[in-house]
Amino acid sequence: MRFKARFQRPGRVAILAAGFFAIHAGPGGETAGPVEAWAQEASVSGRLSSIWEDPLPERGTPRLRHFLSRSDGELVALRVTEGQLRGVGGVESVNGQYVEVSGSWRGPRRTPGGSTDRELEVRSIRYSADPMGASPPPQGAPITGSHPWVTVLCRFSDYPTTEPHPLSWYQDLMGGTEPGVDHYWRELSFDQANVAGSGALGWYDLPQPHAYYVNDSTGVANLQLLKEDCAAVSDADIHFPDFVGINFQFNENLAGFSWGGSSSLNIDGTFKSYRMTWMSDWADHVTFTHEMGHGFGLPHSSGPYGAV
């Protein structure tokens, strides 16, 4: 893996295990909500991104959100039904694939992770050829081999000295020695999958204050702006296309949630769909393995998509 700056190999860290390799098939997404006062027909193409929204433990119910990652980096929030997702093979098959979605713009409405107040209420969804390259394997495909992740640490401009943990803690977190994260995935997969080559870099300073990205009172965090700005301020040190996954770690609370799933990023001359997480300051070892599990396409193991 190619870093643009000096990289320190991760070491040992404590981690609590949770079973993520028990995949339960089931319907994905949530039923579209009430129709607002206006609508505009549209047809939009991009990679479908399914992202889990996980609250602090015992603070709420996880939710599965669906977005379209466009080539310009925009995350388009989708209102899509379970039946529509089943029609293209279900969440495990369509997540990360290039699709064309037709429907109506609805808004305004607050949508976690969306770049605007509007959502696209889906009328139809179909697979489409990716004009920028082949789509990744379906999320339901077996996970084998090495899957290196980079953990990028970013600070909000109004919290320039706050760091939940030092860089060394995150470097150790990704380690291959028991009980590091690399060791964790090896153990759960019977040594069929690992995150060898992973690492962490930071802390980097974001250009905007916390309130620019996050509205704590409404539970809205703009995942698009968070990923774009955190990637931009760290790009001089990281060649992102060398990695399959990105953990974006922030130094303050993201409205009480951390997120895990997939999303596209156009950086270092490459438009690519990454396994991706957005971590609040309270994220610990369990949070990392949990959200990275969603990045690998795994649902919550105690129930179908849409359930805890």
Short mmCIF file of C-alpha atoms in Angstrom, two decimals:
data_model
loop_
_atom_site.label_atom_id
_atom_site.label_comp_id
_atom_site.label_asym_id
_atom_site.label_seq_id
_atom_site.Cartn_x
_atom_site.Cartn_y
_atom_site.Cartn_z
CA MET A 1 0.00 0.00 0.00
CA ARG A 2 1.41 3.38 -0.98
CA PHE A 3 1.41 6.18 1.58
CA LYS A 4 2.65 9.62 0.65
CA ALA A 5 4.04 10.17 4.13
CA ARG A 6 5.95 8.08 6.63
CA PHE A 7 3.76 5.27 7.92
CA GLN A 8 4.12 3.53 11.27
CA ARG A 9 3.06 -0.13 11.24
CA PRO A 10 0.20 -0.84 13.66
CA GLY A 11 0.78 -2.97 16.73
CA ARG A 12 -1.24 -4.46 19.57
CA VAL A 13 -4.55 -3.20 20.93
CA ALA A 14 -7.43 -4.52 23.02
CA ILE A 15 -10.60 -5.33 21.08
CA LEU A 16 -13.94 -6.89 21.95
CA ALA A 17 -15.23 -9.48 19.50
CA ALA A 18 -18.67 -9.64 17.96
CA GLY A 19 -19.90 -12.12 15.35
CA PHE A 20 -20.30 -10.49 11.96
CA PHE A 21 -19.98 -13.50 9.67
CA ALA A 22 -23.52 -14.76 10.39
CA ILE A 23 -25.23 -13.09 7.44
CA HIS A 24 -29.03 -13.21 7.48
CA ALA A 25 -30.81 -12.66 4.19
CA GLY A 26 -33.85 -10.41 4.30
CA PRO A 27 -35.55 -7.39 2.81
CA GLY A 28 -33.62 -4.14 2.83
CA GLY A 29 -34.44 -0.47 3.08
CA GLU A 30 -37.46 1.27 4.43
CA THR A 31 -40.81 2.22 2.95
CA ALA A 32 -40.95 5.62 1.32
CA GLY A 33 -42.43 8.31 3.55
CA PRO A 34 -45.20 10.84 2.96
CA VAL A 35 -45.12 12.84 -0.25
CA GLU A 36 -44.29 16.53 0.14
CA ALA A 37 -46.00 19.38 -1.66
CA TRP A 38 -43.83 19.37 -4.80
CA ALA A 39 -42.14 16.87 -7.08
CA GLN A 40 -39.90 16.95 -10.14
CA GLU A 41 -39.24 13.92 -12.32
CA ALA A 42 -35.62 12.83 -12.62
CA SER A 43 -33.39 9.98 -13.76
CA VAL A 44 -30.07 9.71 -11.92
CA SER A 45 -27.17 7.26 -12.31
CA GLY A 46 -24.44 6.26 -9.88
CA ARG A 47 -23.35 3.60 -7.43
CA LEU A 48 -25.93 2.55 -4.88
CA SER A 49 -24.58 3.05 -1.36
CA SER A 50 -26.25 1.36 1.61
CA ILE A 51 -25.15 2.93 4.89
CA TRP A 52 -26.03 1.85 8.42
CA GLU A 53 -26.75 4.57 10.94
CA ASP A 54 -25.85 3.24 14.41
CA PRO A 55 -26.55 5.23 17.60
CA LEU A 56 -24.69 5.14 20.86
CA PRO A 57 -25.35 1.80 22.60
CA GLU A 58 -28.87 1.68 24.09
CA ARG A 59 -29.63 5.19 22.74
CA GLY A 60 -31.84 4.33 19.79
CA THR A 61 -32.56 1.99 16.88
CA PRO A 62 -30.14 1.46 13.99
CA ARG A 63 -31.45 2.40 10.55
CA LEU A 64 -30.39 1.45 7.05
CA ARG A 65 -30.17 4.37 4.60
CA HIS A 66 -29.73 4.21 0.84
CA PHE A 67 -27.95 6.76 -1.33
CA LEU A 68 -26.73 7.14 -4.88
CA SER A 69 -23.04 8.07 -5.15
CA ARG A 70 -22.65 10.14 -8.31
CA SER A 71 -19.41 10.64 -10.22
CA ASP A 72 -19.20 14.24 -8.98
CA GLY A 73 -19.17 12.98 -5.37
CA GLU A 74 -22.75 13.93 -4.53
CA LEU A 75 -24.69 11.58 -2.25
CA VAL A 76 -28.32 11.52 -3.39
CA ALA A 77 -30.67 10.34 -0.63
CA LEU A 78 -33.16 7.74 -1.87
CA ARG A 79 -36.64 6.80 -0.70
CA VAL A 80 -36.80 3.22 -1.89
CA THR A 81 -39.14 0.40 -0.87
CA GLU A 82 -38.26 -3.15 0.15
CA GLY A 83 -40.01 -4.47 -2.95
CA GLN A 84 -37.97 -2.27 -5.28
CA LEU A 85 -34.74 -3.52 -3.73
CA ARG A 86 -35.87 -7.14 -3.94
CA GLY A 87 -36.60 -6.55 -7.63
CA VAL A 88 -32.87 -6.05 -8.28
CA GLY A 89 -31.72 -8.94 -6.10
CA GLY A 90 -31.89 -7.36 -2.66
CA VAL A 91 -29.50 -5.12 -0.74
CA GLU A 92 -26.66 -7.63 -0.65
CA SER A 93 -26.60 -7.82 -4.47
CA VAL A 94 -27.20 -4.20 -5.48
CA ASN A 95 -25.12 -2.42 -2.83
CA GLY A 96 -22.07 -0.86 -4.49
CA GLN A 97 -23.34 -1.54 -8.02
CA TYR A 98 -23.84 1.04 -10.75
CA VAL A 99 -27.56 1.66 -11.30
CA GLU A 100 -29.98 4.06 -12.94
CA VAL A 101 -32.78 5.33 -10.69
CA SER A 102 -35.91 7.08 -11.94
CA GLY A 103 -38.33 8.89 -9.70
CA SER A 104 -39.42 12.23 -8.30
CA TRP A 105 -37.54 14.75 -6.21
CA ARG A 106 -39.26 15.33 -2.88
CA GLY A 107 -38.47 18.00 -0.36
CA PRO A 108 -37.59 19.81 1.65
CA ARG A 109 -36.85 17.15 4.23
CA ARG A 110 -33.91 16.60 6.59
CA THR A 111 -31.97 13.53 5.51
CA PRO A 112 -28.92 12.19 7.39
CA GLY A 113 -25.97 12.09 5.04
CA GLY A 114 -27.60 13.82 2.09
CA SER A 115 -26.02 16.85 0.45
CA THR A 116 -29.33 18.70 0.17
CA ASP A 117 -32.75 18.76 1.81
CA ARG A 118 -34.33 16.80 -1.01
CA GLU A 119 -34.63 13.08 -1.63
CA LEU A 120 -35.38 11.07 -4.75
CA GLU A 121 -38.52 8.98 -4.30
CA VAL A 122 -37.74 5.91 -6.41
CA ARG A 123 -40.16 4.74 -9.09
CA SER A 124 -37.79 2.27 -10.78
CA ILE A 125 -34.24 1.02 -10.39
CA ARG A 126 -32.16 -1.00 -12.84
CA TYR A 127 -28.55 -2.04 -13.30
CA SER A 128 -26.54 0.10 -15.71
CA ALA A 129 -23.09 0.04 -17.30
CA ASP A 130 -20.54 2.00 -15.31
CA PRO A 131 -19.00 4.60 -17.67
CA MET A 132 -15.95 4.93 -15.41
CA GLY A 133 -15.09 1.25 -15.04
CA ALA A 134 -16.42 -2.08 -13.86
CA SER A 135 -18.54 -2.27 -10.74
CA PRO A 136 -17.17 -4.03 -7.66
CA PRO A 137 -18.26 -7.60 -6.80
CA PRO A 138 -21.72 -7.92 -5.24
CA GLN A 139 -21.77 -7.38 -1.50
CA GLY A 140 -23.05 -10.91 -1.00
CA ALA A 141 -19.91 -12.42 -2.58
CA PRO A 142 -17.50 -14.30 -0.28
CA ILE A 143 -15.00 -12.04 1.50
CA THR A 144 -11.53 -13.53 1.12
CA GLY A 145 -7.95 -12.28 0.88
CA SER A 146 -6.49 -8.96 2.03
CA HIS A 147 -8.65 -5.84 2.37
CA PRO A 148 -6.49 -2.93 3.58
CA TRP A 149 -8.20 0.04 5.23
CA VAL A 150 -6.85 3.49 6.02
CA THR A 151 -8.08 5.32 9.13
CA VAL A 152 -8.02 9.10 8.66
CA LEU A 153 -8.23 11.29 11.78
CA CYS A 154 -9.83 14.73 11.31
CA ARG A 155 -10.46 17.62 13.73
CA PHE A 156 -13.17 20.27 13.39
CA SER A 157 -11.82 23.79 13.07
CA ASP A 158 -13.47 24.90 16.33
CA TYR A 159 -11.97 21.94 18.23
CA PRO A 160 -8.34 22.17 17.05
CA THR A 161 -6.76 20.47 20.08
CA THR A 162 -9.39 17.84 20.95
CA GLU A 163 -8.27 14.27 20.24
CA PRO A 164 -10.24 11.27 21.62
CA HIS A 165 -7.06 9.18 21.34
CA PRO A 166 -3.53 9.79 20.05
CA LEU A 167 -2.58 8.61 16.58
CA SER A 168 -0.71 5.65 18.07
CA TRP A 169 -3.98 4.28 19.52
CA TYR A 170 -5.55 4.07 16.05
CA GLN A 171 -2.37 2.63 14.54
CA ASP A 172 -2.40 -0.10 17.17
CA LEU A 173 -6.12 -0.63 16.63
CA MET A 174 -5.56 -1.92 13.10
CA GLY A 175 -2.83 -4.34 14.18
CA GLY A 176 -2.34 -7.97 13.20
CA THR A 177 -1.32 -9.20 16.65
CA GLU A 178 -4.03 -10.49 18.96
CA PRO A 179 -6.33 -8.78 19.73
CA GLY A 180 -5.91 -6.25 16.90
CA VAL A 181 -8.48 -5.66 14.16
CA ASP A 182 -6.48 -7.57 11.53
CA HIS A 183 -6.24 -10.52 13.91
CA TYR A 184 -9.97 -10.20 14.60
CA TRP A 185 -10.97 -10.61 10.95
CA ARG A 186 -8.51 -13.47 10.46
CA GLU A 187 -9.99 -15.30 13.44
CA LEU A 188 -13.63 -14.79 12.42
CA SER A 189 -12.97 -15.88 8.83
CA PHE A 190 -10.79 -18.87 9.76
CA ASP A 191 -7.87 -17.00 8.21
CA GLN A 192 -9.67 -16.56 4.89
CA ALA A 193 -9.86 -12.74 5.13
CA ASN A 194 -7.74 -10.02 6.69
CA VAL A 195 -7.06 -6.28 6.67
CA ALA A 196 -3.29 -6.57 6.33
CA GLY A 197 -1.66 -3.37 5.10
CA SER A 198 -4.07 -1.15 7.04
CA GLY A 199 -2.93 1.89 8.97
CA ALA A 200 -3.86 5.29 10.38
CA LEU A 201 -2.74 8.88 9.78
CA GLY A 202 -3.67 12.22 11.37
CA TRP A 203 -4.73 14.36 13.03
CA TYR A 204 -5.74 16.67 10.18
CA ASP A 205 -7.61 19.98 10.50
CA LEU A 206 -10.93 20.39 8.69
CA PRO A 207 -11.65 23.77 7.07
CA GLN A 208 -15.01 24.26 8.81
CA PRO A 209 -16.45 24.12 12.36
CA HIS A 210 -18.49 21.25 13.76
CA ALA A 211 -21.86 22.95 13.11
CA TYR A 212 -21.09 23.23 9.39
CA TYR A 213 -21.18 19.43 9.10
CA VAL A 214 -23.43 18.32 11.97
CA ASN A 215 -26.78 19.39 13.44
CA ASP A 216 -26.90 17.72 16.84
CA SER A 217 -30.47 18.83 17.55
CA THR A 218 -31.92 17.12 14.46
CA GLY A 219 -29.54 14.16 14.30
CA VAL A 220 -28.28 15.16 10.86
CA ALA A 221 -24.65 14.76 9.80
CA ASN A 222 -23.67 15.57 6.23
CA LEU A 223 -21.70 12.47 5.31
CA GLN A 224 -20.81 13.85 1.89
CA LEU A 225 -19.12 16.97 3.23
CA LEU A 226 -17.43 15.01 6.02
CA LYS A 227 -15.86 12.47 3.65
CA GLU A 228 -14.90 15.04 1.01
CA ASP A 229 -13.22 17.49 3.38
CA CYS A 230 -11.49 14.85 5.51
CA ALA A 231 -10.13 13.16 2.38
CA ALA A 232 -9.02 16.48 0.89
CA VAL A 233 -7.02 17.65 3.92
CA SER A 234 -5.23 14.29 4.18
CA ASP A 235 -4.69 13.59 0.48
CA ALA A 236 -1.11 14.87 0.45
CA ASP A 237 -0.17 11.93 2.69
CA ILE A 238 -2.44 9.14 1.41
CA HIS A 239 -2.94 7.50 -1.97
CA PHE A 240 -6.55 6.46 -1.41
CA PRO A 241 -7.01 4.06 -4.38
CA ASP A 242 -4.52 1.67 -2.74
CA PHE A 243 -7.14 0.88 -0.09
CA VAL A 244 -10.47 -0.92 -0.23
CA GLY A 245 -11.84 0.82 2.86
CA ILE A 246 -11.65 4.18 4.65
CA ASN A 247 -12.43 4.89 8.30
CA PHE A 248 -13.11 8.61 8.75
CA GLN A 249 -12.60 9.31 12.46
CA PHE A 250 -13.71 12.69 13.86
CA ASN A 251 -12.87 14.36 17.15
CA GLU A 252 -16.43 15.26 18.19
CA ASN A 253 -19.84 13.63 18.33
CA LEU A 254 -21.66 13.18 15.00
CA ALA A 255 -25.19 13.77 16.31
CA GLY A 256 -25.03 10.62 18.42
CA PHE A 257 -24.31 8.21 15.54
CA SER A 258 -21.53 6.40 13.74
CA TRP A 259 -22.05 5.09 10.20
CA GLY A 260 -20.81 2.17 8.14
CA GLY A 261 -21.42 1.05 4.57
CA SER A 262 -20.08 1.99 1.16
CA SER A 263 -19.63 5.24 -0.71
CA SER A 264 -17.74 6.56 -3.72
CA LEU A 265 -14.89 9.04 -3.74
CA ASN A 266 -13.25 10.77 -6.70
CA ILE A 267 -9.67 11.39 -5.58
CA ASP A 268 -6.10 10.77 -6.75
CA GLY A 269 -7.35 10.51 -10.32
CA THR A 270 -9.66 7.59 -9.57
CA PHE A 271 -13.42 7.36 -9.06
CA LYS A 272 -13.90 4.36 -6.80
CA SER A 273 -16.48 2.78 -4.51
CA TYR A 274 -14.95 2.28 -1.06
CA ARG A 275 -16.03 0.40 2.01
CA MET A 276 -16.47 3.38 4.32
CA THR A 277 -17.20 4.43 7.91
CA TRP A 278 -17.80 7.74 9.68
CA MET A 279 -16.85 7.55 13.38
CA SER A 280 -17.94 9.79 16.25
CA ASP A 281 -15.45 10.69 18.96
CA TRP A 282 -16.85 7.95 21.23
CA ALA A 283 -16.03 5.17 18.75
CA ASP A 284 -14.17 2.32 20.42
CA HIS A 285 -12.89 -1.10 19.35
CA VAL A 286 -16.40 -2.54 19.13
CA THR A 287 -17.62 0.42 17.07
CA PHE A 288 -14.78 -0.01 14.58
CA THR A 289 -15.34 -3.73 14.02
CA HIS A 290 -19.11 -3.16 13.86
CA GLU A 291 -19.03 -0.36 11.28
CA MET A 292 -16.28 -2.03 9.26
CA GLY A 293 -18.54 -5.09 9.19
CA HIS A 294 -21.22 -2.95 7.53
CA GLY A 295 -18.53 -1.77 5.12
CA PHE A 296 -18.00 -5.42 4.19
CA GLY A 297 -21.72 -5.65 3.46
CA LEU A 298 -22.75 -7.43 6.64
CA PRO A 299 -26.09 -6.59 8.30
CA HIS A 300 -26.85 -6.79 12.00
CA SER A 301 -26.51 -10.47 12.82
CA SER A 302 -29.60 -10.74 15.04
CA GLY A 303 -32.14 -9.95 12.34
CA PRO A 304 -32.80 -9.00 8.71
CA TYR A 305 -31.94 -5.72 7.06
CA GLY A 306 -33.87 -2.94 8.75
CA ALA A 307 -33.87 -4.67 12.15
CA VAL A 308 -31.46 -4.65 15.09
#
